[in-house]
Structure formats: structure tokens, C-alpha cells
mmCIF file of C-alpha atoms and ligand atoms in Angstrom:
data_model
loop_
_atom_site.group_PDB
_atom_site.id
_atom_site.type_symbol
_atom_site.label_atom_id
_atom_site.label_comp_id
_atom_site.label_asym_id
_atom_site.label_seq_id
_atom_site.Cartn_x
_atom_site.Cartn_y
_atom_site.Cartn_z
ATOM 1 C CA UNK A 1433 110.661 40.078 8.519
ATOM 2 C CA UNK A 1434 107.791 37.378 8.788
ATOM 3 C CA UNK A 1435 105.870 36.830 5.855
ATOM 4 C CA UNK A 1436 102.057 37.841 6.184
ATOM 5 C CA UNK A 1437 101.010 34.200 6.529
ATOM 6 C CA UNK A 1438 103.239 33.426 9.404
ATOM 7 C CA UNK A 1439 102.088 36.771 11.145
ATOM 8 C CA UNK A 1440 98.656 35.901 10.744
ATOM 9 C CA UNK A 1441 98.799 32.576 11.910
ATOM 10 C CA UNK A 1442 100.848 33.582 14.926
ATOM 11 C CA UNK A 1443 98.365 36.284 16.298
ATOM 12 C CA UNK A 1444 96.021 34.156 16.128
ATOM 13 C CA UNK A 1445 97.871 31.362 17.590
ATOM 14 C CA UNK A 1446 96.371 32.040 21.413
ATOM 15 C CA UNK A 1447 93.163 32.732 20.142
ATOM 16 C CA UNK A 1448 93.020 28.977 18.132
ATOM 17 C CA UNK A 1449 94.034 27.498 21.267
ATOM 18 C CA UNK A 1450 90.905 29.003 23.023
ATOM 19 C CA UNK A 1451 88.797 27.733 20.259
ATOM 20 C CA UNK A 1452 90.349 24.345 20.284
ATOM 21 C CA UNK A 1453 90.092 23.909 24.216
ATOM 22 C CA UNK A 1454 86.285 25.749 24.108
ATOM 23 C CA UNK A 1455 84.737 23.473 26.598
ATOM 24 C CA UNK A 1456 81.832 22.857 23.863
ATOM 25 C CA UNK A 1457 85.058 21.495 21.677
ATOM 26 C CA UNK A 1458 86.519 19.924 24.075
ATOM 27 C CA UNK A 1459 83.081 17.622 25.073
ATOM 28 C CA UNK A 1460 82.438 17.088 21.175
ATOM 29 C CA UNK A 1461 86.097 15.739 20.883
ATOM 30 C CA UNK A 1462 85.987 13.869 23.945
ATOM 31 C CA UNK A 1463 82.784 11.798 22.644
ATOM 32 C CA UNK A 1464 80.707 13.498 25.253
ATOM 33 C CA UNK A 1465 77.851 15.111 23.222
ATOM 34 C CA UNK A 1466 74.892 13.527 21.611
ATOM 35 C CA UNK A 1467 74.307 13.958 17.970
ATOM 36 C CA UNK A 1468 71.999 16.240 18.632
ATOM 37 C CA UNK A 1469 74.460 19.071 19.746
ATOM 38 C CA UNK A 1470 76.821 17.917 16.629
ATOM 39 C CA UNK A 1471 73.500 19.092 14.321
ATOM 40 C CA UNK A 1472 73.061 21.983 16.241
ATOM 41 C CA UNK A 1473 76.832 22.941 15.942
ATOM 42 C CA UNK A 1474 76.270 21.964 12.008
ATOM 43 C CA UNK A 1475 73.090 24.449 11.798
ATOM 44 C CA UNK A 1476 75.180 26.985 12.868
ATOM 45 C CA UNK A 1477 78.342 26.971 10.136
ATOM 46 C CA UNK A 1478 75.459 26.615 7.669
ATOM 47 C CA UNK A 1479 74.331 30.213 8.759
ATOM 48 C CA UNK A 1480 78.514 31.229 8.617
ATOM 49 C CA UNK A 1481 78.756 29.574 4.772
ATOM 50 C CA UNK A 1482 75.869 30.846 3.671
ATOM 51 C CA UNK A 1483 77.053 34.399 4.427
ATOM 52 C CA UNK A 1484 80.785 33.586 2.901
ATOM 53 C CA UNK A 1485 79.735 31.777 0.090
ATOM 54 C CA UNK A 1486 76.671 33.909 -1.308
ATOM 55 C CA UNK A 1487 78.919 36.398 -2.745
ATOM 56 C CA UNK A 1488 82.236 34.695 -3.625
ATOM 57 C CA UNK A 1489 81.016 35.300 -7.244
ATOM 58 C CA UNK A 1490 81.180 38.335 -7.527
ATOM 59 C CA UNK A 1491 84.484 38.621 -4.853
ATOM 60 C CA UNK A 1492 86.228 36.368 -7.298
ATOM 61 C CA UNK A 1493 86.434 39.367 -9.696
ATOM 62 C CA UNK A 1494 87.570 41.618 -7.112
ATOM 63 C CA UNK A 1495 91.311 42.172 -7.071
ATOM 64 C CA UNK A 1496 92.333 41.537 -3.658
ATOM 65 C CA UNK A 1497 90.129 38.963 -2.647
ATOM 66 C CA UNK A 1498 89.290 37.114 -5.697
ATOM 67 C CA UNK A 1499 92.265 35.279 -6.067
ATOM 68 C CA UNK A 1500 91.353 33.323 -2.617
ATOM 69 C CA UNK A 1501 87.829 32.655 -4.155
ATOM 70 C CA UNK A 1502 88.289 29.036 -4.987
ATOM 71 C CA UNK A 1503 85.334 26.978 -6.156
ATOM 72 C CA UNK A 1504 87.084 23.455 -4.353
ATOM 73 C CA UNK A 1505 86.387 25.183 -0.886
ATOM 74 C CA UNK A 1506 82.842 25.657 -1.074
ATOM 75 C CA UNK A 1507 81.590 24.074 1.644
ATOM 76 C CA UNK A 1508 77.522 25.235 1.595
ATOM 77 C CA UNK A 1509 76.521 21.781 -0.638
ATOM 78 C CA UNK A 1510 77.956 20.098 1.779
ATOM 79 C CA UNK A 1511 76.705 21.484 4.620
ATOM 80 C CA UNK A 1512 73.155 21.030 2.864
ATOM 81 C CA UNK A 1513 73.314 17.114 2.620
ATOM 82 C CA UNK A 1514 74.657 16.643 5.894
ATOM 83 C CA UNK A 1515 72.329 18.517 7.332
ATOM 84 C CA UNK A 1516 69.386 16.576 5.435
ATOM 85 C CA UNK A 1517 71.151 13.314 6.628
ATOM 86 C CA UNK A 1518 71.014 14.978 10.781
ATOM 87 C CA UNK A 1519 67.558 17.074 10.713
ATOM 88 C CA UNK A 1520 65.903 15.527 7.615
ATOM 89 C CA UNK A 1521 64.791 16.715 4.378
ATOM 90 C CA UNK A 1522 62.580 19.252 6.000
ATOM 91 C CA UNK A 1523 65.811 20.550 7.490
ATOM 92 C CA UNK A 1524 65.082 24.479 6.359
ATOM 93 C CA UNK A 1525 62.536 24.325 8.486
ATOM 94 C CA UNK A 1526 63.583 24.156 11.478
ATOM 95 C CA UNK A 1527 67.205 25.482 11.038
ATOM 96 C CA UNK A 1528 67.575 28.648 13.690
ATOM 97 C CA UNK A 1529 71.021 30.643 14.301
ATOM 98 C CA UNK A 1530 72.239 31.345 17.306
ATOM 99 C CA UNK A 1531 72.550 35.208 18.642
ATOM 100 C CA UNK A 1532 76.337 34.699 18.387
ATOM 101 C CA UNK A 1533 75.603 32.986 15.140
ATOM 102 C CA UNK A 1534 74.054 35.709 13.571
ATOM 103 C CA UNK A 1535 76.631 38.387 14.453
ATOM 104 C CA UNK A 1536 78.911 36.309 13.282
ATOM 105 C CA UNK A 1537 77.074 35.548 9.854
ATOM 106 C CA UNK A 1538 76.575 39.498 9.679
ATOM 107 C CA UNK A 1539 80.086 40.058 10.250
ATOM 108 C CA UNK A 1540 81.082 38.010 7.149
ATOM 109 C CA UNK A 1541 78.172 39.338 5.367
ATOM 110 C CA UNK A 1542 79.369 43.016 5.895
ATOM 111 C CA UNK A 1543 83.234 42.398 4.829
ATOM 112 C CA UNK A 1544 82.238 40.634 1.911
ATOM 113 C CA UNK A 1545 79.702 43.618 1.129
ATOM 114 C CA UNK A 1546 82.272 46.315 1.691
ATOM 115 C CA UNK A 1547 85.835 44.720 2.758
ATOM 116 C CA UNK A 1548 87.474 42.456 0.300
ATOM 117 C CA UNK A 1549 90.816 42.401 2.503
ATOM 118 C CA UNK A 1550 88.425 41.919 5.356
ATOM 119 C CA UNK A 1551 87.056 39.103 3.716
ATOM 120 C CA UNK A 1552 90.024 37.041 3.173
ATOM 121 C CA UNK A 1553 90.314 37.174 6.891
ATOM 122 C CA UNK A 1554 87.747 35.097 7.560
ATOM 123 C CA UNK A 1555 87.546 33.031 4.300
ATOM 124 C CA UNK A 1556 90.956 32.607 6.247
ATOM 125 C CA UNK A 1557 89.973 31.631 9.394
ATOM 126 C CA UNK A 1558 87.467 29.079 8.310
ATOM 127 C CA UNK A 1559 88.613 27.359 5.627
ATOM 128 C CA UNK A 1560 92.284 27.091 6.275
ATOM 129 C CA UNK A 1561 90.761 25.370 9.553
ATOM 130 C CA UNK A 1562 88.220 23.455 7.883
ATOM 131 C CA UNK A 1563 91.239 21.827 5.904
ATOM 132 C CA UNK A 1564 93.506 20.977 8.989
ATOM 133 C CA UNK A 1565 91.348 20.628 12.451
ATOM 134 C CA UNK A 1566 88.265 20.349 10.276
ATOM 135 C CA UNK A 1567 89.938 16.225 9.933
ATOM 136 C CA UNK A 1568 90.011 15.816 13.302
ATOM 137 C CA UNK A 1569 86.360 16.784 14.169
ATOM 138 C CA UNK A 1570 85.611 14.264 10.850
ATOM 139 C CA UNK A 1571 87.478 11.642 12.844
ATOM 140 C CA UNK A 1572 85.364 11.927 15.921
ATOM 141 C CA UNK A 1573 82.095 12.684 14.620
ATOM 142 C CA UNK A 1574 82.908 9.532 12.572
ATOM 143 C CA UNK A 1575 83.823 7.346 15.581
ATOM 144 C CA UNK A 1576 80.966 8.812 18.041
ATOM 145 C CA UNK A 1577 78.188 9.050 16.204
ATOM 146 C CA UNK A 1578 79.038 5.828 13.531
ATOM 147 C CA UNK A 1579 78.369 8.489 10.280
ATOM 148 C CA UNK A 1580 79.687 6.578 7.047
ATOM 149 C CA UNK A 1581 83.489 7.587 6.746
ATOM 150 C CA UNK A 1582 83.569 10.661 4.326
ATOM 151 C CA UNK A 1583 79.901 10.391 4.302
ATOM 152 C CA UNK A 1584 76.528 12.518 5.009
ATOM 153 C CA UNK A 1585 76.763 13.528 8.333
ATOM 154 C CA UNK A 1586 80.938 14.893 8.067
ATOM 155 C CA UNK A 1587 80.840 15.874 4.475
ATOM 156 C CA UNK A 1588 81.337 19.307 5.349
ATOM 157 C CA UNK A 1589 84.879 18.267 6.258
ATOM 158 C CA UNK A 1590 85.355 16.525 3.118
ATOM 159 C CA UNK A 1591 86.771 18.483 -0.128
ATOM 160 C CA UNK A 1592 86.450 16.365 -2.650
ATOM 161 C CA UNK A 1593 87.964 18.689 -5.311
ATOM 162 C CA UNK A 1594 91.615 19.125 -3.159
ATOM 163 C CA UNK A 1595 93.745 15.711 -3.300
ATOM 164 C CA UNK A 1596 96.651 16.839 -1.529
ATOM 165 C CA UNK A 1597 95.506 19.596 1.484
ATOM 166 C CA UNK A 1598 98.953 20.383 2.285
ATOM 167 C CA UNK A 1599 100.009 21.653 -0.374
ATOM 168 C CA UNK A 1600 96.719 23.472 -1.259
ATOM 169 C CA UNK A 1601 97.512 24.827 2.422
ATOM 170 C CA UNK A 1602 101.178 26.511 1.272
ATOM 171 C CA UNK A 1603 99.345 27.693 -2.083
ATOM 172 C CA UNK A 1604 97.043 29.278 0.399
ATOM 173 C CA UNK A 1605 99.773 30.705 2.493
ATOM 174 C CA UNK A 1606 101.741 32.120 -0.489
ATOM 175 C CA UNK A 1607 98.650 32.993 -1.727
ATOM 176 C CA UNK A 1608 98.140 35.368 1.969
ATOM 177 C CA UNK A 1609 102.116 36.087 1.445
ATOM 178 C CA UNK A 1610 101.453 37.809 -1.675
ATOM 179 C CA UNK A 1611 98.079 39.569 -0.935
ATOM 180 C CA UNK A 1612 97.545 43.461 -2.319
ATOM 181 C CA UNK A 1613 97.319 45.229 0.589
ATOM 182 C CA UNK A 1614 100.063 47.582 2.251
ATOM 183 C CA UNK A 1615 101.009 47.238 5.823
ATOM 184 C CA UNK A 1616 98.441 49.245 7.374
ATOM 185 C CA UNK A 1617 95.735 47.325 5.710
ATOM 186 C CA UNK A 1618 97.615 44.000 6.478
ATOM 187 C CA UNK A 1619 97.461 45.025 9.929
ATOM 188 C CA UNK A 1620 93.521 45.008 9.529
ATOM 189 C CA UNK A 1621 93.342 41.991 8.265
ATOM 190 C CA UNK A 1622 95.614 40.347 10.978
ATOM 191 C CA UNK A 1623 92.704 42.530 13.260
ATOM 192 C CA UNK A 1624 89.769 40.920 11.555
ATOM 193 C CA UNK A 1625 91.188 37.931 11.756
ATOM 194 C CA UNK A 1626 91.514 37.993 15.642
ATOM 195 C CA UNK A 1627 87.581 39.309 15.655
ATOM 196 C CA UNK A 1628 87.083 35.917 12.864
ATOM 197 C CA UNK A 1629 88.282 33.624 15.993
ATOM 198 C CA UNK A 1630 86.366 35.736 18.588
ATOM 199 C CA UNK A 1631 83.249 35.430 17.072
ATOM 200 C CA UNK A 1632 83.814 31.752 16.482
ATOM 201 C CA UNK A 1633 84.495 31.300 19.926
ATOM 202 C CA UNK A 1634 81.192 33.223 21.173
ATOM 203 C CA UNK A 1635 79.634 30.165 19.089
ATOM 204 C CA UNK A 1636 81.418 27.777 20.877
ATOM 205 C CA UNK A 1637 80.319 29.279 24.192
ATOM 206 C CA UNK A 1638 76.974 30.004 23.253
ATOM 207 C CA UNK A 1639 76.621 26.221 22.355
ATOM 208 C CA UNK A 1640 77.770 24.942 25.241
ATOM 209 C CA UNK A 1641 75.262 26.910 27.403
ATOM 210 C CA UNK A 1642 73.094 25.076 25.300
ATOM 211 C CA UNK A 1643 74.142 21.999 25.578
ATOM 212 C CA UNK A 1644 75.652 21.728 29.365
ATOM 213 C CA UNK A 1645 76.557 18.056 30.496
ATOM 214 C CA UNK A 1646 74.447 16.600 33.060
ATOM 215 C CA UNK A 1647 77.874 14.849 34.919
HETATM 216 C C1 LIG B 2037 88.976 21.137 18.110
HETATM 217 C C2 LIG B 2037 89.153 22.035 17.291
HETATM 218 C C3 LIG B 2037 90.387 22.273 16.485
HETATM 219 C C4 LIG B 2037 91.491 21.497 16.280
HETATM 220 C C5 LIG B 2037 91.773 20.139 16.857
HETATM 221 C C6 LIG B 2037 92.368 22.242 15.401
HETATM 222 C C7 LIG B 2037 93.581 21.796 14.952
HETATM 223 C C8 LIG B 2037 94.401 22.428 14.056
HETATM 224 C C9 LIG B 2037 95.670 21.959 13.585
HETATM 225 C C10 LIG B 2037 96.319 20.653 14.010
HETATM 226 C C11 LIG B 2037 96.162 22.878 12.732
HETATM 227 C C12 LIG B 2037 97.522 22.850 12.065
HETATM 228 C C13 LIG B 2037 97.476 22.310 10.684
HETATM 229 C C14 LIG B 2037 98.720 22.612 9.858
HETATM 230 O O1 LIG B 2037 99.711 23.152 10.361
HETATM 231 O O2 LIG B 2037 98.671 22.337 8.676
HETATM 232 C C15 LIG B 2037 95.169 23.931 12.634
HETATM 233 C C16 LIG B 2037 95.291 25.026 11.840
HETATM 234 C C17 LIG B 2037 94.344 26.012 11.743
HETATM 235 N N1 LIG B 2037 93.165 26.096 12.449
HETATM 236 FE FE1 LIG B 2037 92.490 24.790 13.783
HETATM 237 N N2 LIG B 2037 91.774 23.417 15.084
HETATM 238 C C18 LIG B 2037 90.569 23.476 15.732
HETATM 239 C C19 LIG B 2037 89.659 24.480 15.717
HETATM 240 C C20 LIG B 2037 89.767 25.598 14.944
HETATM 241 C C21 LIG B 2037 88.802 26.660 14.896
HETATM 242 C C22 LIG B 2037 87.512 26.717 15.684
HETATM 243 C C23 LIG B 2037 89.274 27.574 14.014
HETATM 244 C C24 LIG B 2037 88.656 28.862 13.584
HETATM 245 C C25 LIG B 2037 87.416 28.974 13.261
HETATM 246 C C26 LIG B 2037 90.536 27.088 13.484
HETATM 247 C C27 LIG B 2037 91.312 27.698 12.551
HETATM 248 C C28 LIG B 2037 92.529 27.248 12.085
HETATM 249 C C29 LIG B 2037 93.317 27.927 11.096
HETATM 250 C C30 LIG B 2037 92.979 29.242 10.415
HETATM 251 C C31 LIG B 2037 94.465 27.159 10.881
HETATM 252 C C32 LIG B 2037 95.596 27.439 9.912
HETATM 253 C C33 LIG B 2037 96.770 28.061 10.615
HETATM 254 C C34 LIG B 2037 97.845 28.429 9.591
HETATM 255 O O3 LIG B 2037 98.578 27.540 9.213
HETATM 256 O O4 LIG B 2037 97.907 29.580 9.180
HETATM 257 N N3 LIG B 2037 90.814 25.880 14.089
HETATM 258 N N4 LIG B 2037 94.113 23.626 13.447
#
């Protein structure tokens, strides 16, 4: 039998293709956006963070999902300086989410309210990407828009705290390989964790509506 990480990572396999190959993805990747529709993009994980990192605290004590509550990951500091670096430091002001933004930020909100196992499937979902395709969307921010290497601007893609993401990643996975859930509740997750993607993609699409290319 597959261990719980490999099942979740394969039924979400099609779905991280979509995401990856989201046309809004695909135009940030290719270098075809302005830096405008990378702040934009930027606003709208602060919205997601926000709702998964407000109440990691008090998830950390929670049997199921607490063990996943890792301090290293927090990714809402982050978020805050780069934002200040791409909006300014009057940032808050004029930081607006999305429709598809918000449902998704309510989503998160709601699991980590009254789901633990729910939660680790997008904690999940974001983070485990943050630490492998997050590097790539560093890269190319980076090169496009000339942001300082590791600096404001990408630092949301930059954990300081984890020196070797790899092997944080199969902690992670052994970590999701030995979660306290039976299989009915595992199937959930693996459920939640298809809805984590879906809503992510909605962002995607909703963002490229927003920001069409002329060509
Ligand atoms: C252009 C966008 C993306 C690229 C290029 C990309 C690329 C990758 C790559 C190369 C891996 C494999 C890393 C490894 O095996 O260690 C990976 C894993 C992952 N990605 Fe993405 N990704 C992208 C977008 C996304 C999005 C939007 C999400 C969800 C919000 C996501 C979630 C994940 C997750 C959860 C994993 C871990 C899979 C596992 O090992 O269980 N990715 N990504």
C-alpha cells in the first residue's frame, strides 16, 4: 500500500499540473507580466498566510495538526517586507483580495477553526510548494523584474530558518506518513487537498482576467 504522502501527492498530481500551466503562471514564468501583476499575485498569498498563519499557535497544541506547525515556514513576515518593497510602506492600504482570494482565505480560515486534519491539507498544499516550485518563481521574479537575489521583493520564497529543503521535505512527508487520522479521515484530507489546489487555481484564473496580455 502507498504511504499517505505518496497518495496525496499523486491525487493531486493532475491538479499541480493545471496550476503550474495556469496561463497567469505560465505568462509570469515566461517573463511576460509587469511587476505590477507579480504584486498583485503577492497581495493575494498575503490574504492566504494571513488566514494559515493567524492560528498556527494555538494548532500547534492540537494533536493532529500541531506537529506540522513549524515556526521556519512562516511565511506572513515575509510576505510583509516584500510587499512594502512592491506597494510601499503604505502597503495596508491599498491591499484588496480577490473574490477567489477570499474564498480561498475563508476556506483555510474555517479548517483551521474547526478541521485540524483539514488544515494540514492546505498547510500542505502551500508550503510543501512554497519549498519546491516556490524556487522557481524566486528565479524568475529575480531575473524579470532585477529584485536583489534572496531579497525584498522574493523573500516570501526564501526560508531562512531551513538549510537543507529536501530533507525538511521527507521530514514533511514522514511527517504526512505518520499523521493521526484513520482512513476515512485520510481520505478527507486527500479531498481537501484537491479543493486546496482548486481554489488556488481559481486565483490563478481570476488573475489572469485581470491581467490579460495585450499580444
Ligand atoms: C509555476 C508553478 C509551479 C512550479 C514550476 C512547480 C514545481 C514543482 C516541483 C518541481 C515540485 C517537485 C519538488 C520535489 O519533488 O521535491 C513541486 C512540488 C509541489 N508543488 Fe509545485 N509548482 C508550481 C506551482 C504549484 C502550486 C500553485 C501549488 C499549490 C498551491 C504547488 C504545490 C506543490 C506541492 C504541494 C508539491 C509537493 C508535492 C509532494 O512532493 O508531495 N505547486 N512543484
Amino acid at each position: 500500500m502507498d504511504s499517505f504522502s505518496t497518495v496525496i501527492r499523486t491525487a493531486s498530481h493532475e491538479q499541480h499540473v493545471e496550476a503550474e500551466t495556469s496561463t497567469f503562471m505560465s505568462d509570469l514564468l515566461g517573463g511576460r507580466l509587469g511587476v505590477d501583476a507579480y504584486a498583485r499575485y503577492t497581495e493575494q498569498l498575503w490574504f492566504v498566510y494571513e488566514a494559515l498563519e493567524s492560528h498556527a499557535e494555538r494548532l500547534a497544541a492540537d494533536p493532529v495538526a500541531g506537529p506540522f506547525v513549524r515556526p521556519e515556514l512562516y511565511r506572513l513576515a515575509a510576505l510583509e517586507r516584500d510587499l512594502a518593497h512592491l506597494r510601499g510602506p503604505r502597503w495596508r492600504a491599498g491591499v484588496t483580495a480577490l473574490p477567489a482570494t477570499r474564498a480561498y482565505a475563508d476556506r483555510v480560515r474555517e479548517c483551521a477553526e474547526t478541521w485540524p486534519a483539514g488544515y494540514i491539507a492546505h498547510h500542505y498544499t502551500r508550503y510543501l510548494g512554497d519549498l519546491s516550485g516556490g524556487q522557481i518563481i524566486r528565479d524568475r521574479a529575480e531575473k524579470t523584474w532585477g529584485f536583489e537575489k534572496k531579497g525584498d521583493g522574493v523573500r516570501f520564497y526564501v526560508f531562512e530558518g531551513i538549510t537543507n529543503p529536501a530533507a525538511f521535505k521527507r521530514a514533511y512527508r514522514e511527517l504526512l506518513d505518520g499523521v493521526r487520522a484513520d482512513e476515512l479521515e485520510k481520505q478527507r484530507i486527500v479531498g481537501e487537498c484537491k479543493k486546496a489546489f482548486a481554489l488556488n487555481t481559481a486565483v490563478f484564473r481570476a488573475l489572469g482576467e485581470e491581467f490579460p496580455l495585450s499580444a
